[in-house]
Amino acid sequence: MKYSRILLKLSGEALMGGKGFGIDSNLIEKYSREIKNIHDEGIEIAVVIGGGNIYRGIEAEESGINRVQGDYMGMLATLINSMALQSHLEKLGCDTRLMSGFNIDQVCEPFIRRRAIRHLEKRRIVIFGAGLGKPYFTTDSTASLRAIEIEANIVLKGTRVDGVYSADPEKDKNAVKFDELSFSEAYEKNLNIMDMTAFTLCKENSLPIIVFDMNKPGNLSNLIKGKKIGTLIY
Ligand code: UDP
């Protein structure tokens, strides 16, 4: 196996599938199976899920809600997704722990770095919910920072597209896909891989990222084996 400990980032929007809102249960079940498959291979896995399928803080002000309040609503949205994933993983027989960026004791435990590492060593899949517990951050920054904290080998960013393109492939037919990019190249080309905070954290800590298509069955497990899938940013 190429990696022993990974941080998997899934966007909330990906969980929506064909639905306009919320969680597509077939899709989350499919993702859970993919995660279980690599867990069975012995990989230690931490997961961060976004909340964009339910709520995004940035939309708050347009609807008359204070931005910071909106961000906390977004963090709660990530917890809802995290709880759904936890349930699906448990249904498949995986041992899991959900750790939250802010205190919500009746639902999950708080994030404690050493404890998270211990869970991973004990073969539990750890889900980090509620982002970093602070407004003005994103789940991408959560993925980068938590990955650094737990000493993950890589951030695997599962999306609906199969990598990083020179332009949005859903809008521009001439967009070309990159197989790999250095952090500086990605920065110079102004490619939108993660938000700046998240990107800088990875760059400064030499934490590679792979952007890949989570919807293609087997992609995750092939990635772990070292096959060249998606775009590697190093
Ligand atoms: N959020 C936040 N702090 C964090 C993580 C998330 O304030 O550390 C809020 C923010 O409002 C964000 C929302 O939670 O818009 C949902 O997360 P994100 O937009 O990153 O989800 P995704 O786009 O991956 O679905």
GROMACS .gro file of C-alpha atoms and ligand atoms in nm:
model
  259
    1MET     CA    1   0.000   0.000   0.000
    2LYS     CA    2   0.123   0.344  -0.088
    3TYR     CA    3  -0.036   0.514   0.215
    4SER     CA    4  -0.095   0.398   0.569
    5ARG     CA    5  -0.297   0.688   0.714
    6ILE     CA    6  -0.515   0.908   0.499
    7LEU     CA    7  -0.752   1.196   0.539
    8LEU     CA    8  -1.048   1.171   0.304
    9LYS     CA    9  -1.236   1.493   0.232
   10LEU     CA   10  -1.584   1.462   0.085
   11SER     CA   11  -1.784   1.767  -0.010
   12GLY     CA   12  -2.137   1.802   0.118
   13GLU     CA   13  -2.252   1.870  -0.236
   14ALA     CA   14  -2.125   1.532  -0.350
   15LEU     CA   15  -2.354   1.366  -0.094
   16MET     CA   16  -2.654   1.527  -0.260
   17GLY     CA   17  -2.620   1.312  -0.572
   18GLY     CA   18  -2.899   1.392  -0.813
   19LYS     CA   19  -3.111   1.550  -0.540
   20GLY     CA   20  -3.128   1.927  -0.504
   21PHE     CA   21  -3.079   1.918  -0.128
   22GLY     CA   22  -2.987   1.686   0.157
   23ILE     CA   23  -2.838   1.339   0.152
   24ASP     CA   24  -2.878   1.077  -0.119
   25SER     CA   25  -2.883   0.759   0.088
   26ASN     CA   26  -2.774   0.535  -0.201
   27LEU     CA   27  -2.472   0.753  -0.255
   28ILE     CA   28  -2.366   0.770   0.109
   29GLU     CA   29  -2.401   0.392   0.128
   30LYS     CA   30  -2.184   0.358  -0.181
   31TYR     CA   31  -1.919   0.590  -0.031
   32SER     CA   32  -1.931   0.393   0.294
   33ARG     CA   33  -1.856   0.071   0.105
   34GLU     CA   34  -1.561   0.230  -0.071
   35ILE     CA   35  -1.429   0.351   0.265
   36LYS     CA   36  -1.482   0.010   0.426
   37ASN     CA   37  -1.296  -0.159   0.138
   38ILE     CA   38  -0.979   0.038   0.200
   39HIS     CA   39  -1.019   0.008   0.576
   40ASP     CA   40  -1.025  -0.369   0.534
   41GLU     CA   41  -0.689  -0.339   0.357
   42GLY     CA   42  -0.544  -0.198   0.679
   43ILE     CA   43  -0.548   0.174   0.598
   44GLU     CA   44  -0.610   0.416   0.886
   45ILE     CA   45  -0.882   0.655   0.778
   46ALA     CA   46  -1.003   0.993   0.896
   47VAL     CA   47  -1.289   1.162   0.714
   48VAL     CA   48  -1.401   1.524   0.688
   49ILE     CA   49  -1.734   1.596   0.520
   50GLY     CA   50  -1.860   1.933   0.407
   51GLY     CA   51  -2.204   2.072   0.465
   52GLY     CA   52  -2.282   2.245   0.136
   53ASN     CA   53  -2.572   2.009   0.064
   54ILE     CA   54  -2.752   2.154   0.367
   55TYR     CA   55  -2.612   2.497   0.450
   56ARG     CA   56  -2.325   2.731   0.366
   57GLY     CA   57  -2.232   3.022   0.590
   58ILE     CA   58  -2.153   3.243   0.293
   59GLU     CA   59  -2.522   3.229   0.187
   60ALA     CA   60  -2.636   3.347   0.530
   61GLU     CA   61  -2.615   3.722   0.477
   62GLU     CA   62  -2.827   3.707   0.162
   63SER     CA   63  -3.104   3.555   0.369
   64GLY     CA   64  -3.076   3.808   0.650
   65ILE     CA   65  -2.873   3.588   0.884
   66ASN     CA   66  -2.556   3.711   1.052
   67ARG     CA   67  -2.247   3.560   0.883
   68VAL     CA   68  -2.097   3.411   1.197
   69GLN     CA   69  -2.431   3.260   1.294
   70GLY     CA   70  -2.452   3.120   0.941
   71ASP     CA   71  -2.109   2.964   0.973
   72TYR     CA   72  -2.214   2.784   1.290
   73MET     CA   73  -2.522   2.664   1.103
   74GLY     CA   74  -2.286   2.536   0.831
   75MET     CA   75  -2.082   2.354   1.095
   76LEU     CA   76  -2.398   2.191   1.226
   77ALA     CA   77  -2.474   2.083   0.869
   78THR     CA   78  -2.138   1.904   0.853
   79LEU     CA   79  -2.228   1.724   1.176
   80ILE     CA   80  -2.555   1.601   1.025
   81ASN     CA   81  -2.362   1.459   0.728
   82SER     CA   82  -2.099   1.312   0.960
   83MET     CA   83  -2.365   1.138   1.169
   84ALA     CA   84  -2.523   0.992   0.856
   85LEU     CA   85  -2.187   0.860   0.737
   86GLN     CA   86  -2.111   0.720   1.081
   87SER     CA   87  -2.437   0.526   1.079
   88HIS     CA   88  -2.378   0.385   0.733
   89LEU     CA   89  -2.024   0.279   0.821
   90GLU     CA   90  -2.146   0.111   1.138
   91LYS     CA   91  -2.415  -0.073   0.945
   92LEU     CA   92  -2.132  -0.223   0.741
   93GLY     CA   93  -1.960  -0.335   1.061
   94CYS     CA   94  -1.691  -0.065   1.085
   95ASP     CA   95  -1.585   0.068   1.421
   96THR     CA   96  -1.609   0.448   1.413
   97ARG     CA   97  -1.573   0.760   1.624
   98LEU     CA   98  -1.715   1.103   1.552
   99MET     CA   99  -1.515   1.395   1.689
  100SER     CA  100  -1.649   1.747   1.682
  101GLY     CA  101  -1.478   2.083   1.641
  102PHE     CA  102  -1.711   2.229   1.907
  103ASN     CA  103  -1.871   2.070   2.210
  104ILE     CA  104  -2.187   1.877   2.144
  105ASP     CA  105  -2.149   1.613   2.412
  106GLN     CA  106  -2.471   1.420   2.362
  107VAL     CA  107  -2.378   1.339   2.004
  108CYS     CA  108  -2.002   1.291   1.987
  109GLU     CA  109  -1.671   1.348   2.155
  110PRO     CA  110  -1.462   1.664   2.122
  111PHE     CA  111  -1.158   1.666   1.897
  112ILE     CA  112  -0.850   1.580   2.100
  113ARG     CA  113  -0.548   1.519   1.881
  114ARG     CA  114  -0.386   1.238   2.078
  115ARG     CA  115  -0.718   1.067   2.121
  116ALA     CA  116  -0.789   1.087   1.748
  117ILE     CA  117  -0.454   0.921   1.677
  118ARG     CA  118  -0.528   0.653   1.934
  119HIS     CA  119  -0.864   0.580   1.769
  120LEU     CA  120  -0.690   0.539   1.434
  121GLU     CA  121  -0.432   0.305   1.585
  122LYS     CA  122  -0.717   0.100   1.729
  123ARG     CA  123  -0.858   0.066   1.376
  124ARG     CA  124  -1.150   0.303   1.419
  125ILE     CA  125  -1.258   0.521   1.131
  126VAL     CA  126  -1.254   0.874   1.269
  127ILE     CA  127  -1.492   1.136   1.134
  128PHE     CA  128  -1.420   1.502   1.210
  129GLY     CA  129  -1.748   1.692   1.227
  130ALA     CA  130  -1.829   2.061   1.283
  131GLY     CA  131  -1.523   2.174   1.092
  132LEU     CA  132  -1.264   2.347   1.305
  133GLY     CA  133  -1.538   2.479   1.529
  134LYS     CA  134  -1.462   2.836   1.417
  135PRO     CA  135  -1.642   3.065   1.173
  136TYR     CA  136  -1.475   3.186   0.852
  137PHE     CA  137  -1.308   2.852   0.794
  138THR     CA  138  -1.414   2.576   0.558
  139THR     CA  139  -1.412   2.201   0.565
  140ASP     CA  140  -1.117   2.212   0.325
  141SER     CA  141  -0.914   2.398   0.588
  142THR     CA  142  -1.042   2.144   0.841
  143ALA     CA  143  -0.919   1.861   0.620
  144SER     CA  144  -0.571   2.016   0.584
  145LEU     CA  145  -0.524   2.106   0.949
  146ARG     CA  146  -0.659   1.780   1.088
  147ALA     CA  147  -0.447   1.583   0.839
  148ILE     CA  148  -0.136   1.764   0.965
  149GLU     CA  149  -0.237   1.711   1.327
  150ILE     CA  150  -0.293   1.337   1.290
  151GLU     CA  151   0.014   1.303   1.067
  152ALA     CA  152  -0.175   1.166   0.770
  153ASN     CA  153   0.031   1.083   0.459
  154ILE     CA  154  -0.207   1.257   0.222
  155VAL     CA  155  -0.533   1.445   0.179
  156LEU     CA  156  -0.762   1.269  -0.069
  157LYS     CA  157  -1.020   1.512  -0.194
  158GLY     CA  158  -1.312   1.318  -0.342
  159THR     CA  159  -1.517   1.525  -0.585
  160ARG     CA  160  -1.751   1.484  -0.881
  161VAL     CA  161  -1.473   1.552  -1.134
  162ASP     CA  162  -1.173   1.333  -1.203
  163GLY     CA  163  -0.904   1.584  -1.117
  164VAL     CA  164  -0.783   1.941  -1.151
  165TYR     CA  165  -0.844   2.106  -1.490
  166SER     CA  166  -0.712   2.424  -1.651
  167ALA     CA  167  -1.074   2.551  -1.650
  168ASP     CA  168  -1.408   2.421  -1.524
  169PRO     CA  169  -1.463   2.103  -1.732
  170GLU     CA  170  -1.839   2.126  -1.677
  171LYS     CA  171  -1.836   2.466  -1.855
  172ASP     CA  172  -1.533   2.471  -2.088
  173LYS     CA  173  -1.482   2.194  -2.346
  174ASN     CA  174  -1.117   2.292  -2.401
  175ALA     CA  175  -1.025   2.241  -2.037
  176VAL     CA  176  -0.725   2.008  -1.993
  177LYS     CA  177  -0.665   1.784  -1.695
  178PHE     CA  178  -0.338   1.791  -1.500
  179ASP     CA  179  -0.196   1.459  -1.380
  180GLU     CA  180   0.028   1.632  -1.130
  181LEU     CA  181   0.120   1.980  -1.022
  182SER     CA  182   0.358   2.127  -0.771
  183PHE     CA  183   0.207   2.360  -0.511
  184SER     CA  184   0.382   2.656  -0.677
  185GLU     CA  185   0.248   2.564  -1.024
  186ALA     CA  186  -0.103   2.534  -0.886
  187TYR     CA  187  -0.061   2.871  -0.719
  188GLU     CA  188   0.083   3.043  -1.028
  189LYS     CA  189  -0.193   2.906  -1.248
  190ASN     CA  190  -0.445   3.030  -0.995
  191LEU     CA  191  -0.618   2.692  -0.987
  192ASN     CA  192  -0.904   2.657  -0.751
  193ILE     CA  193  -0.813   2.336  -0.568
  194MET     CA  194  -0.894   2.433  -0.213
  195ASP     CA  195  -0.938   2.769  -0.046
  196MET     CA  196  -0.615   2.960   0.023
  197THR     CA  197  -0.597   2.876   0.394
  198ALA     CA  198  -0.631   2.506   0.323
  199PHE     CA  199  -0.392   2.517   0.030
  200THR     CA  200  -0.126   2.711   0.220
  201LEU     CA  201  -0.143   2.473   0.515
  202CYS     CA  202  -0.075   2.178   0.285
  203LYS     CA  203   0.200   2.363   0.095
  204GLU     CA  204   0.385   2.478   0.406
  205ASN     CA  205   0.370   2.135   0.564
  206SER     CA  206   0.452   1.943   0.245
  207LEU     CA  207   0.128   1.752   0.273
  208PRO     CA  208   0.030   1.623  -0.073
  209ILE     CA  209  -0.328   1.635  -0.200
  210ILE     CA  210  -0.495   1.415  -0.459
  211VAL     CA  211  -0.814   1.540  -0.619
  212PHE     CA  212  -1.012   1.249  -0.765
  213ASP     CA  213  -1.357   1.134  -0.872
  214MET     CA  214  -1.523   0.972  -0.571
  215ASN     CA  215  -1.817   0.855  -0.780
  216LYS     CA  216  -1.614   0.611  -0.987
  217PRO     CA  217  -1.624   0.275  -0.810
  218GLY     CA  218  -1.284   0.141  -0.710
  219ASN     CA  219  -1.104   0.476  -0.747
  220LEU     CA  220  -1.035   0.510  -0.377
  221SER     CA  221  -0.896   0.161  -0.344
  222ASN     CA  222  -0.682   0.197  -0.658
  223LEU     CA  223  -0.543   0.525  -0.528
  224ILE     CA  224  -0.435   0.359  -0.206
  225LYS     CA  225  -0.249   0.099  -0.409
  226GLY     CA  226  -0.056   0.379  -0.576
  227LYS     CA  227  -0.232   0.387  -0.915
  228LYS     CA  228  -0.221   0.725  -1.085
  229ILE     CA  229  -0.574   0.855  -1.059
  230GLY     CA  230  -0.694   1.215  -1.046
  231THR     CA  231  -0.447   1.499  -0.993
  232LEU     CA  232  -0.162   1.490  -0.745
  233ILE     CA  233  -0.055   1.823  -0.594
  234TYR     CA  234   0.277   1.793  -0.415
  235UDP     N1  235  -1.771   2.608   0.844
  235UDP     C1  236  -1.710   2.697   0.931
  235UDP     N2  237  -1.592   2.660   0.991
  235UDP     C2  238  -1.531   2.542   0.967
  235UDP     C3  239  -1.590   2.453   0.873
  235UDP     C4  240  -1.711   2.489   0.815
  235UDP     O1  241  -1.761   2.806   0.955
  235UDP     O2  242  -1.424   2.514   1.024
  235UDP     C5  243  -1.904   2.641   0.786
  235UDP     C6  244  -1.896   2.741   0.670
  235UDP     O3  245  -2.006   2.827   0.682
  235UDP     C7  246  -1.913   2.650   0.548
  235UDP     C8  247  -2.007   2.543   0.602
  235UDP     O4  248  -1.965   2.523   0.736
  235UDP     O5  249  -1.972   2.721   0.445
  235UDP     C9  250  -2.007   2.411   0.525
  235UDP     O6  251  -1.877   2.368   0.493
  235UDP     P1  252  -1.816   2.376   0.344
  235UDP     O7  253  -1.875   2.492   0.271
  235UDP     O8  254  -1.669   2.371   0.356
  235UDP     O9  255  -1.873   2.243   0.283
  235UDP     P2  256  -1.858   2.181   0.133
  235UDP    O10  257  -1.843   2.294   0.038
  235UDP    O11  258  -1.737   2.092   0.132
  235UDP    O12  259  -1.983   2.102   0.116
   0.00000   0.00000   0.00000
